[in-house]
Amino acid sequence: MSRNSADVVVIGGGVVGCAVAFELAQRGCTNVVLLERNTLASGSSGRCGAGVRQQFGTELNCVLAREAVRIFEKMDERLDYQPSVEFRQSGYLMLAYSDHQWEQFQRNVALERSLDIDVKTLTPRQTLDIVPFLNIDGMVGATFCQEDGHANPFHTTFAYARAARRLGVEILTHTEVCGIEVENDQIKSVVTDRGVIATSTVVNCAGAYSGKVAAMAGIDLPVWGERHQILITEPVEPIMGPMVISFHHDFYCQQVPHGSFIMGIGMPGEPKGYSIHSSVDFLEGMAVTLRQLLPPVAQLRVVRQWAGLYDRSPDAQPILGECPPVERFFNANGFSGHGFMLSPIVGVIMAELVTTGRSSIDISKLDAGRFARGELVLEPTVVG
Amino acid sequence: MTDDDIIICRCEDITLRQIRELIAQGYHTIDEIKRVSRAGMGPCQGRTCRQLIARELAGALGVPIEQVEMPTFRPPSRPVLLSTIARGEADE
Ligand SMILES: Cc1cc2nc3c(=O)[nH]c(=O)nc-3n(C[C@H](O)[C@H](O)[C@H](O)COP(=O)(O)OP(=O)(O)OC[C@H]3O[C@@H](n4cnc5c(N)ncnc54)[C@H](O)[C@@H]3O)c2cc1C
């Protein structure tokens, strides 16, 4: 290990940790070490659907997502990355299957429009202009935002990592954090299987393992892993633009630029845990839902199935910010299925907090203390 | 045609030159090379190219080939029609 002390140690080499490391260096804080026990993007970041949407039901989520999209739009230039992070604004089509859900969607649209997010409401028939082969039986209505989309999660992570390295950040892969030394509520060092790094500041970006990392500093952080499965088909000609998502079916499906369809459904009763094995019942459930909603896509071959972990928090909302009583222990985790899309803005916010103590967007509602205070953030528009 | 033009991953059209460039850029595991280039993600799921990439890595890093970490094989072992899977459901 080349550095034995650092101003900031970032734990986790997923998209969030890499974005945080880059944004720190961008603000002149370059004595940063990022620690990853496996390879970059080996965790949830390299296993995710990589959808990016701004259609949410709380103002804070809408604002965070909107700002993230603005960064994604200019990411290749900002990070000077070739080939490309492949950000495509091919839209998100969100389907409602009950009056209750439709009312919620309409409230969301009013909120989104007030925040400058351009979302349309559509009748079931109108959705056929966007996806002609969608089965609209039972659908009540839908919303569509053209500026939503997706990016390549590997390239996004590698782009942040490369740009961070260029600015002087040291990124150590195959290096596992096994302890955090704290004295009188102050961080002294981070202990790894390859040596010790003296530091006063830690940013916990360990994804589903963030609860375990926090415990090393004596902090009780309610973040755990929850398996989510996903599959990809053989590539075909482009026939479907947007991500199609239905909370009723707990389903999402998108054709990526390469031509493959990538899709997932939630599996009821998934226990807390760290298993990332694939299961046959997922494949069956997926095939049945697909045949019902997007019949022609069910005529494709599945080439690969895998699983990853959502980094779940009790209210399925992120945990951002410092975590008293330990000083300068910052969390950026608990994203519960939305960490990829938020990562660009989370990088900015965390770097602002670490370097100045404040952030340009007020994220005080997302602190770890909200669970003890009973002030959960209720976002009505999430899967699972 | 030089060695470098040899196609290593036939599903995704990745040449030996591209693989060598990625190794030089610091991508030192098969998983990372797969993620950044798509080598091994096509319909054959890396049946041929994994071995070839492992050999390149072993050479470049100066380690025996057995020490190159192999990615996990992901199901299904051969591409399957989704509609066939759906028909297999009991009461569908
Ligand atoms: C199937 C699936 C689909 C998804 N779809 C979407 C989507 O469409 N859009 C979206 O925005 N999000 C999606 N997500 C969620 C998204 O993947 C995550 O929220 C996001 O990747 C979190 O990034 P991260 O960097 O925080 O975590 P990770 O990418 O998990 O990174 C954490 C890293 O920390 C490392 N680590 C853990 N413990 C230690 C330790 N002790 N020492 C050193 N390193 C350690 C791990 O190895 C890991 O690489 C999906 C997730 C899954 C599983």
mmCIF file of C-alpha atoms and ligand atoms in Angstrom, chain A residues 10-18 35-53 92 149-150 153 157 172 175-179 204-210 212-213 216 226-231 243 252 263-264 306-311 332-343, ligand 1:
data_model
loop_
_atom_site.group_PDB
_atom_site.id
_atom_site.type_symbol
_atom_site.label_atom_id
_atom_site.label_comp_id
_atom_site.label_asym_id
_atom_site.label_seq_id
_atom_site.Cartn_x
_atom_site.Cartn_y
_atom_site.Cartn_z
ATOM 1 C CA VAL A 10 -13.703 6.271 0.756
ATOM 2 C CA ILE A 11 -14.901 2.704 1.365
ATOM 3 C CA GLY A 12 -16.412 0.946 -1.660
ATOM 4 C CA GLY A 13 -15.514 0.987 -5.355
ATOM 5 C CA GLY A 14 -19.011 1.084 -6.792
ATOM 6 C CA VAL A 15 -20.396 4.004 -8.736
ATOM 7 C CA VAL A 16 -21.141 5.962 -5.550
ATOM 8 C CA GLY A 17 -17.651 5.611 -4.023
ATOM 9 C CA CYS A 18 -15.976 6.472 -7.326
ATOM 10 C CA LEU A 35 -10.669 0.991 -0.898
ATOM 11 C CA GLU A 36 -12.467 -1.802 -2.746
ATOM 12 C CA ARG A 37 -12.228 -5.406 -1.650
ATOM 13 C CA ASN A 38 -12.917 -6.857 -5.076
ATOM 14 C CA THR A 39 -12.736 -5.045 -8.442
ATOM 15 C CA LEU A 40 -14.430 -1.753 -9.338
ATOM 16 C CA ALA A 41 -18.147 -2.206 -10.138
ATOM 17 C CA SER A 42 -18.094 -5.786 -8.810
ATOM 18 C CA GLY A 43 -20.973 -5.021 -6.394
ATOM 19 C CA SER A 44 -24.468 -3.739 -7.163
ATOM 20 C CA SER A 45 -23.187 -1.094 -9.575
ATOM 21 C CA GLY A 46 -22.067 -3.736 -12.055
ATOM 22 C CA ARG A 47 -25.258 -5.753 -11.637
ATOM 23 C CA CYS A 48 -27.947 -3.110 -11.919
ATOM 24 C CA GLY A 49 -30.555 -2.175 -14.513
ATOM 25 C CA ALA A 50 -28.919 1.271 -14.774
ATOM 26 C CA GLY A 51 -32.199 3.090 -15.341
ATOM 27 C CA VAL A 52 -32.264 6.825 -14.610
ATOM 28 C CA ARG A 53 -35.607 8.449 -13.850
ATOM 29 C CA TYR A 92 -39.448 6.100 -18.838
ATOM 30 C CA GLY A 149 -33.211 7.075 -19.598
ATOM 31 C CA HIS A 150 -30.248 4.925 -18.738
ATOM 32 C CA PRO A 153 -23.037 1.300 -15.289
ATOM 33 C CA THR A 157 -18.036 3.702 -12.642
ATOM 34 C CA LEU A 172 -6.833 0.238 -4.219
ATOM 35 C CA THR A 175 -8.158 -4.424 -0.458
ATOM 36 C CA GLU A 176 -10.746 -5.165 2.207
ATOM 37 C CA VAL A 177 -11.584 -2.910 5.140
ATOM 38 C CA CYS A 178 -11.675 -5.004 8.300
ATOM 39 C CA GLY A 179 -11.733 -2.366 11.016
ATOM 40 C CA ASN A 204 -19.087 4.773 3.791
ATOM 41 C CA CYS A 205 -20.070 3.795 0.233
ATOM 42 C CA ALA A 206 -20.051 0.044 0.807
ATOM 43 C CA GLY A 207 -23.487 -0.542 -0.736
ATOM 44 C CA ALA A 208 -25.387 -3.415 0.874
ATOM 45 C CA TYR A 209 -22.443 -3.954 3.225
ATOM 46 C CA SER A 210 -22.639 -0.424 4.634
ATOM 47 C CA LYS A 212 -21.334 -3.973 8.398
ATOM 48 C CA VAL A 213 -18.805 -1.221 7.734
ATOM 49 C CA MET A 216 -16.721 -1.466 12.554
ATOM 50 C CA GLU A 226 -31.848 -7.763 -0.419
ATOM 51 C CA ARG A 227 -31.386 -9.907 -3.505
ATOM 52 C CA HIS A 228 -32.864 -8.693 -6.796
ATOM 53 C CA GLN A 229 -32.634 -10.700 -9.981
ATOM 54 C CA ILE A 230 -32.331 -9.567 -13.555
ATOM 55 C CA LEU A 231 -31.837 -11.032 -17.007
ATOM 56 C CA MET A 243 -37.893 1.817 -19.957
ATOM 57 C CA TYR A 252 -39.311 -3.153 -15.498
ATOM 58 C CA MET A 263 -35.535 -6.770 -17.327
ATOM 59 C CA GLY A 264 -36.441 -7.639 -13.770
ATOM 60 C CA TRP A 306 -27.855 -12.857 -12.590
ATOM 61 C CA ALA A 307 -28.584 -11.201 -9.259
ATOM 62 C CA GLY A 308 -27.335 -8.349 -7.149
ATOM 63 C CA LEU A 309 -28.184 -6.699 -3.865
ATOM 64 C CA TYR A 310 -30.313 -3.671 -3.152
ATOM 65 C CA ASP A 311 -28.716 -1.741 -0.293
ATOM 66 C CA ALA A 332 -23.743 7.550 1.307
ATOM 67 C CA ASN A 333 -25.777 4.347 1.187
ATOM 68 C CA GLY A 334 -29.239 2.827 1.697
ATOM 69 C CA PHE A 335 -30.235 3.649 -1.897
ATOM 70 C CA SER A 336 -32.619 0.676 -2.093
ATOM 71 C CA GLY A 337 -32.648 0.317 -5.864
ATOM 72 C CA HIS A 338 -31.924 3.914 -6.946
ATOM 73 C CA GLY A 339 -28.245 4.362 -6.218
ATOM 74 C CA PHE A 340 -27.054 4.275 -9.773
ATOM 75 C CA MET A 341 -29.308 7.076 -10.997
ATOM 76 C CA LEU A 342 -28.509 9.293 -8.007
ATOM 77 C CA SER A 343 -24.743 8.663 -7.906
HETATM 78 C C1 LIG C 1 -30.914 -6.156 -10.081
HETATM 79 C C2 LIG C 1 -30.699 -4.714 -9.715
HETATM 80 C C3 LIG C 1 -31.241 -3.701 -10.521
HETATM 81 C C4 LIG C 1 -31.031 -2.369 -10.196
HETATM 82 N N1 LIG C 1 -31.521 -1.402 -11.033
HETATM 83 C C5 LIG C 1 -31.247 -0.102 -10.779
HETATM 84 C C6 LIG C 1 -31.666 0.915 -11.685
HETATM 85 O O1 LIG C 1 -32.279 0.634 -12.718
HETATM 86 N N2 LIG C 1 -31.364 2.205 -11.394
HETATM 87 C C7 LIG C 1 -30.677 2.554 -10.263
HETATM 88 O O2 LIG C 1 -30.440 3.727 -10.036
HETATM 89 N N3 LIG C 1 -30.271 1.611 -9.383
HETATM 90 C C8 LIG C 1 -30.535 0.303 -9.617
HETATM 91 N N4 LIG C 1 -30.119 -0.649 -8.726
HETATM 92 C C9 LIG C 1 -29.476 -0.227 -7.485
HETATM 93 C C10 LIG C 1 -28.018 0.129 -7.717
HETATM 94 O O3 LIG C 1 -27.342 -0.973 -8.277
HETATM 95 C C11 LIG C 1 -27.338 0.482 -6.388
HETATM 96 O O4 LIG C 1 -28.147 1.350 -5.622
HETATM 97 C C12 LIG C 1 -26.002 1.186 -6.658
HETATM 98 O O5 LIG C 1 -25.218 0.425 -7.555
HETATM 99 C C13 LIG C 1 -25.263 1.403 -5.372
HETATM 100 O O6 LIG C 1 -23.935 1.773 -5.682
HETATM 101 P P1 LIG C 1 -22.840 1.708 -4.562
HETATM 102 O O7 LIG C 1 -21.589 2.213 -5.175
HETATM 103 O O8 LIG C 1 -23.356 2.387 -3.354
HETATM 104 O O9 LIG C 1 -22.769 0.166 -4.174
HETATM 105 P P2 LIG C 1 -21.904 -1.105 -4.802
HETATM 106 O O10 LIG C 1 -21.831 -0.940 -6.264
HETATM 107 O O11 LIG C 1 -22.497 -2.273 -4.231
HETATM 108 O O12 LIG C 1 -20.484 -0.778 -4.250
HETATM 109 C C14 LIG C 1 -20.105 -1.046 -2.910
HETATM 110 C C15 LIG C 1 -18.737 -1.657 -2.963
HETATM 111 O O13 LIG C 1 -18.225 -1.774 -1.636
HETATM 112 C C16 LIG C 1 -17.402 -2.895 -1.583
HETATM 113 N N5 LIG C 1 -17.233 -3.281 -0.190
HETATM 114 C C17 LIG C 1 -18.168 -3.749 0.670
HETATM 115 N N6 LIG C 1 -17.622 -4.002 1.860
HETATM 116 C C18 LIG C 1 -16.303 -3.681 1.775
HETATM 117 C C19 LIG C 1 -15.208 -3.728 2.689
HETATM 118 N N7 LIG C 1 -15.346 -4.168 3.933
HETATM 119 N N8 LIG C 1 -13.980 -3.317 2.259
HETATM 120 C C20 LIG C 1 -13.802 -2.866 0.973
HETATM 121 N N9 LIG C 1 -14.810 -2.808 0.084
HETATM 122 C C21 LIG C 1 -16.052 -3.208 0.476
HETATM 123 C C22 LIG C 1 -18.137 -3.925 -2.424
HETATM 124 O O14 LIG C 1 -17.249 -4.917 -2.901
HETATM 125 C C23 LIG C 1 -18.737 -3.067 -3.529
HETATM 126 O O15 LIG C 1 -17.960 -3.085 -4.720
HETATM 127 C C24 LIG C 1 -30.307 -2.010 -9.021
HETATM 128 C C25 LIG C 1 -29.766 -3.016 -8.222
HETATM 129 C C26 LIG C 1 -29.946 -4.349 -8.563
HETATM 130 C C27 LIG C 1 -29.337 -5.408 -7.686
#
